[in-house]
Short mmCIF file of C-alpha atoms in Angstrom, two decimals:
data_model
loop_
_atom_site.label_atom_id
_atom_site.label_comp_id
_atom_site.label_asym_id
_atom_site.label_seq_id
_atom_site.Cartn_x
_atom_site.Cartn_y
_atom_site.Cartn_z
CA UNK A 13 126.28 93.68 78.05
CA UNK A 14 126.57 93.95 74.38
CA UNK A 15 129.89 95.31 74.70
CA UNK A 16 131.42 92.49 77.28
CA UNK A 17 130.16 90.20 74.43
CA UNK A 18 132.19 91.12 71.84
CA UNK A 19 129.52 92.71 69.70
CA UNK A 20 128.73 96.21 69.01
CA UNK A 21 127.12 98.61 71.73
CA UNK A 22 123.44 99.88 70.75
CA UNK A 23 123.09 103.52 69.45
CA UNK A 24 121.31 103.93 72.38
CA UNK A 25 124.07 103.25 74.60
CA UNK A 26 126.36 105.10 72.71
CA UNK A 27 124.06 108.34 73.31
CA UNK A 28 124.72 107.55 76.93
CA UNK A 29 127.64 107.34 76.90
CA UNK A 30 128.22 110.73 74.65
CA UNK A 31 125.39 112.05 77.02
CA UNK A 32 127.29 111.28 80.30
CA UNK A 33 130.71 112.79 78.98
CA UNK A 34 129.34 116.19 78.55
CA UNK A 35 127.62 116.05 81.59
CA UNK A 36 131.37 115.06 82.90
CA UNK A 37 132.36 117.66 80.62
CA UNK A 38 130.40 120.46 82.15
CA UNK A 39 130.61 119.86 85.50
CA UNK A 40 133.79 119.95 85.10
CA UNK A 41 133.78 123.39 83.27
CA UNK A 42 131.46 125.17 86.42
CA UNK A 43 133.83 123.83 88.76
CA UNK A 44 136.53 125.72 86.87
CA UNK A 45 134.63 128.71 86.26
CA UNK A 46 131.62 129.08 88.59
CA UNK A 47 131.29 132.68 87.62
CA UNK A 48 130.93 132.53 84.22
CA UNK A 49 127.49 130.35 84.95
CA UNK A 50 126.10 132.73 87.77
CA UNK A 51 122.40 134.03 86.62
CA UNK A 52 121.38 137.04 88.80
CA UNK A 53 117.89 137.47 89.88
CA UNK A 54 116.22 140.37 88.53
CA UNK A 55 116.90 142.47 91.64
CA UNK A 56 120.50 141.13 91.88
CA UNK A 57 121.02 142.28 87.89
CA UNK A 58 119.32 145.72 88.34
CA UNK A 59 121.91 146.12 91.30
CA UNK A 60 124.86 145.68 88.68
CA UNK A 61 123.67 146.88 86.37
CA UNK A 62 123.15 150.17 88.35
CA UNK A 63 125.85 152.77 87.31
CA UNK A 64 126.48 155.08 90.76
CA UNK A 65 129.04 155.27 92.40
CA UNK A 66 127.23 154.77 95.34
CA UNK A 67 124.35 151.67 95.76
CA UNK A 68 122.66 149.43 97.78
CA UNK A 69 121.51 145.97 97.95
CA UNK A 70 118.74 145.80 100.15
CA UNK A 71 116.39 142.38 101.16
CA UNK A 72 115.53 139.91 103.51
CA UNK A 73 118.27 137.31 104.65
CA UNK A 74 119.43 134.24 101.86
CA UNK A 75 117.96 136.28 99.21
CA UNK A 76 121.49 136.41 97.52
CA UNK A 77 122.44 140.07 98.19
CA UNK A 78 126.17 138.30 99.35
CA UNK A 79 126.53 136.38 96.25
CA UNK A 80 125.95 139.51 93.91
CA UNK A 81 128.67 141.37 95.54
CA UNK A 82 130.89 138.25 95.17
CA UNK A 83 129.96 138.39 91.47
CA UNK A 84 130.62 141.97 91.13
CA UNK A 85 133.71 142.14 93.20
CA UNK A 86 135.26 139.15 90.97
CA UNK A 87 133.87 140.75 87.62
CA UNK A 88 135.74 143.91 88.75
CA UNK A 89 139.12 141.92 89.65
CA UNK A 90 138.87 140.03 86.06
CA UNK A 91 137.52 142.66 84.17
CA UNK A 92 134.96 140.27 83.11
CA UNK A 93 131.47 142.75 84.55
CA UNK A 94 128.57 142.02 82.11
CA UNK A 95 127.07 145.30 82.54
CA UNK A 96 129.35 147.80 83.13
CA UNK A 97 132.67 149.65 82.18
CA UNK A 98 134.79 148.90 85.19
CA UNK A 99 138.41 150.37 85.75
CA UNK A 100 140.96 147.67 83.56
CA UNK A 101 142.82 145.39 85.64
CA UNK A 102 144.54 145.17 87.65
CA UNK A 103 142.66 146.90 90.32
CA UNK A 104 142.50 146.75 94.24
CA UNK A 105 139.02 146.24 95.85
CA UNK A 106 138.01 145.88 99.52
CA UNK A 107 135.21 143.73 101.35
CA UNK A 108 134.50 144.75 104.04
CA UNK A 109 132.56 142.17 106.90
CA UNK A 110 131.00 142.74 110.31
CA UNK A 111 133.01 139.98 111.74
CA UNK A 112 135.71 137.54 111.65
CA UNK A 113 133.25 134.31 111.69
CA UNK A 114 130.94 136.56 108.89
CA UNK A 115 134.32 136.64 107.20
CA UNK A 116 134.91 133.07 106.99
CA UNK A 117 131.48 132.42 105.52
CA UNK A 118 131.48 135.05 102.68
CA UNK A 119 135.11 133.99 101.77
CA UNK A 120 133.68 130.27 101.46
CA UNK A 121 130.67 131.58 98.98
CA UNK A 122 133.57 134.10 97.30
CA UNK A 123 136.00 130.98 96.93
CA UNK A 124 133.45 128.96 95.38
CA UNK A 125 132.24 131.83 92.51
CA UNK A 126 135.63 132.73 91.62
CA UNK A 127 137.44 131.19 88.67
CA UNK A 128 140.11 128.67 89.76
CA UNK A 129 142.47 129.53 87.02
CA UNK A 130 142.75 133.09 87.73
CA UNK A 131 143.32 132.74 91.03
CA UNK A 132 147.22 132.97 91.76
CA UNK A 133 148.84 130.14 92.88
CA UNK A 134 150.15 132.22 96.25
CA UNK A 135 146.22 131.93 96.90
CA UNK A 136 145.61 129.16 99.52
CA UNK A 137 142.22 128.43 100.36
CA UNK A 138 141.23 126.28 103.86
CA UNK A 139 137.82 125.30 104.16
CA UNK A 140 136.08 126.67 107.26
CA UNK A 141 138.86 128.67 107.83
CA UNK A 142 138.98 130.71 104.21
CA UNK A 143 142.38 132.32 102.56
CA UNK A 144 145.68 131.81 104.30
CA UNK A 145 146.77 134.19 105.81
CA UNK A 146 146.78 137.10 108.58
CA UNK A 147 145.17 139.86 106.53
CA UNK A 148 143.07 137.59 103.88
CA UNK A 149 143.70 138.66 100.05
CA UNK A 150 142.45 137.02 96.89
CA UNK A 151 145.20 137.87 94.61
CA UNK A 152 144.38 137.46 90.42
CA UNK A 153 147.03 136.75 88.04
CA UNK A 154 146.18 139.88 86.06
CA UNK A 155 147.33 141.52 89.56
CA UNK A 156 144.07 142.50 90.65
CA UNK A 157 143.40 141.83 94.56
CA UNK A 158 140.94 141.71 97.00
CA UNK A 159 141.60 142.76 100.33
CA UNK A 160 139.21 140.75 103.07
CA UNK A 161 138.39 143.26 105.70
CA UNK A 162 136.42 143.04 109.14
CA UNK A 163 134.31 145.99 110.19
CA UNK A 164 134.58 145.27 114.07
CA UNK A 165 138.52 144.64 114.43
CA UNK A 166 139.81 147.81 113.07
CA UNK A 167 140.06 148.29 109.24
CA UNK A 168 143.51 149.74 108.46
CA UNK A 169 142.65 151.85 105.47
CA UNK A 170 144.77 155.09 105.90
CA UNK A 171 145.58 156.21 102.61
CA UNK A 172 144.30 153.04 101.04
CA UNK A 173 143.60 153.62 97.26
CA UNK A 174 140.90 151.55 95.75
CA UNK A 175 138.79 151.04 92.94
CA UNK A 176 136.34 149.36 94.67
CA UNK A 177 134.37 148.71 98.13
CA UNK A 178 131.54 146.28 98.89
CA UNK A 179 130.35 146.12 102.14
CA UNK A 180 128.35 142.69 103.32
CA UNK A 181 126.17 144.40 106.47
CA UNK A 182 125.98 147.37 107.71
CA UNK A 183 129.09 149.56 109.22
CA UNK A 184 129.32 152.53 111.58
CA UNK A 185 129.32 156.24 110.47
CA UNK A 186 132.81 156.12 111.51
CA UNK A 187 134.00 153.33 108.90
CA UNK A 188 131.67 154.35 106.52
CA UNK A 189 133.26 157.98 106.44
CA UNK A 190 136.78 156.26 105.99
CA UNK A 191 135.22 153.77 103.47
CA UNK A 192 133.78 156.33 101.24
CA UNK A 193 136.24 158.60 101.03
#
């Protein structure tokens, strides 16, 4: 009111305002970068954190086993991994889902992690449908990829060369042979 009056606003209000720009501020910076703000749980960190070549994240359902491997997977594309020495990009990756509607879902919660300005602008994203496209990839600009695979329709990977593979549930012993090799 001060202000409409011609006079000048209170230092209070002037903390407000200050106070609601860098809340603008921020929001707007975790909307950019999601990833660079994602705090893993204890067991989430001592997965990443974990150096084989081969590991597992094992719990109970929306315990945030998912969003780790989204964190790790787009670490590994960016070359960004807090923990560990990764391959340099650019670098292919796989992820690997039991099905196409399992697909949709972890491409939402991988969408929403991933930095917006490293994603390629080839990259089209529909919600509730994911990435564009008939074989999904989440392309970087540094040329890193990640290739959106589902377990039940037939994987494709002859002579596939990759520097990484997360897998969201569990796969055969026939994809899993393929897969680890």
């Amino acid at each position: 009111q001060a202000v409409e009056a011609g006079q000048q606003p209170s230092e209070s209000l002037l903390k407000f305002g200050n106070l609601a720009k860098g809340l603008r501020d921020l929001s707007s910076r975790v909307d950019q970068n999601p990833l660079a703000y994602f705090r893993p749980t204890p067991p989430q960190e001592t997965w990443m954190r974990d150096t084989s070549s081969i590991k597992l994240l094992l719990g109970g359902n929306q315990v945030g086993k998912t969003m780790a491997a989204c964190a790790e997977l787009l670490h590994r594309c960016l070359g960004t991994h807090p923990y560990l020495r990764t391959d340099p990009p650019p670098i292919t990756t796989f992820l690997i889902t039991h099905s196409h509607q399992q697909s949709i879902t972890i491409q939402e919660k991988l969408w929403s992690m991933a930095p917006k300005s490293e994603i390629h602008p080839s990259v089209e994203f529909v919600p509730g449908k994911g990435i564009r496209g008939l074989h999904p990839v989440l392309r970087f600009n540094n040329g890193s990829i990640i290739q959106i695979k589902t377990a039940n329709q037939g994987l494709g990977l002859a002579s596939a060369t990759v520097s990484y593979v997360a897998i969201d549930e569990p796969v055969d012993r026939y994809v899993w042979g393929e897969l680890a090799a």
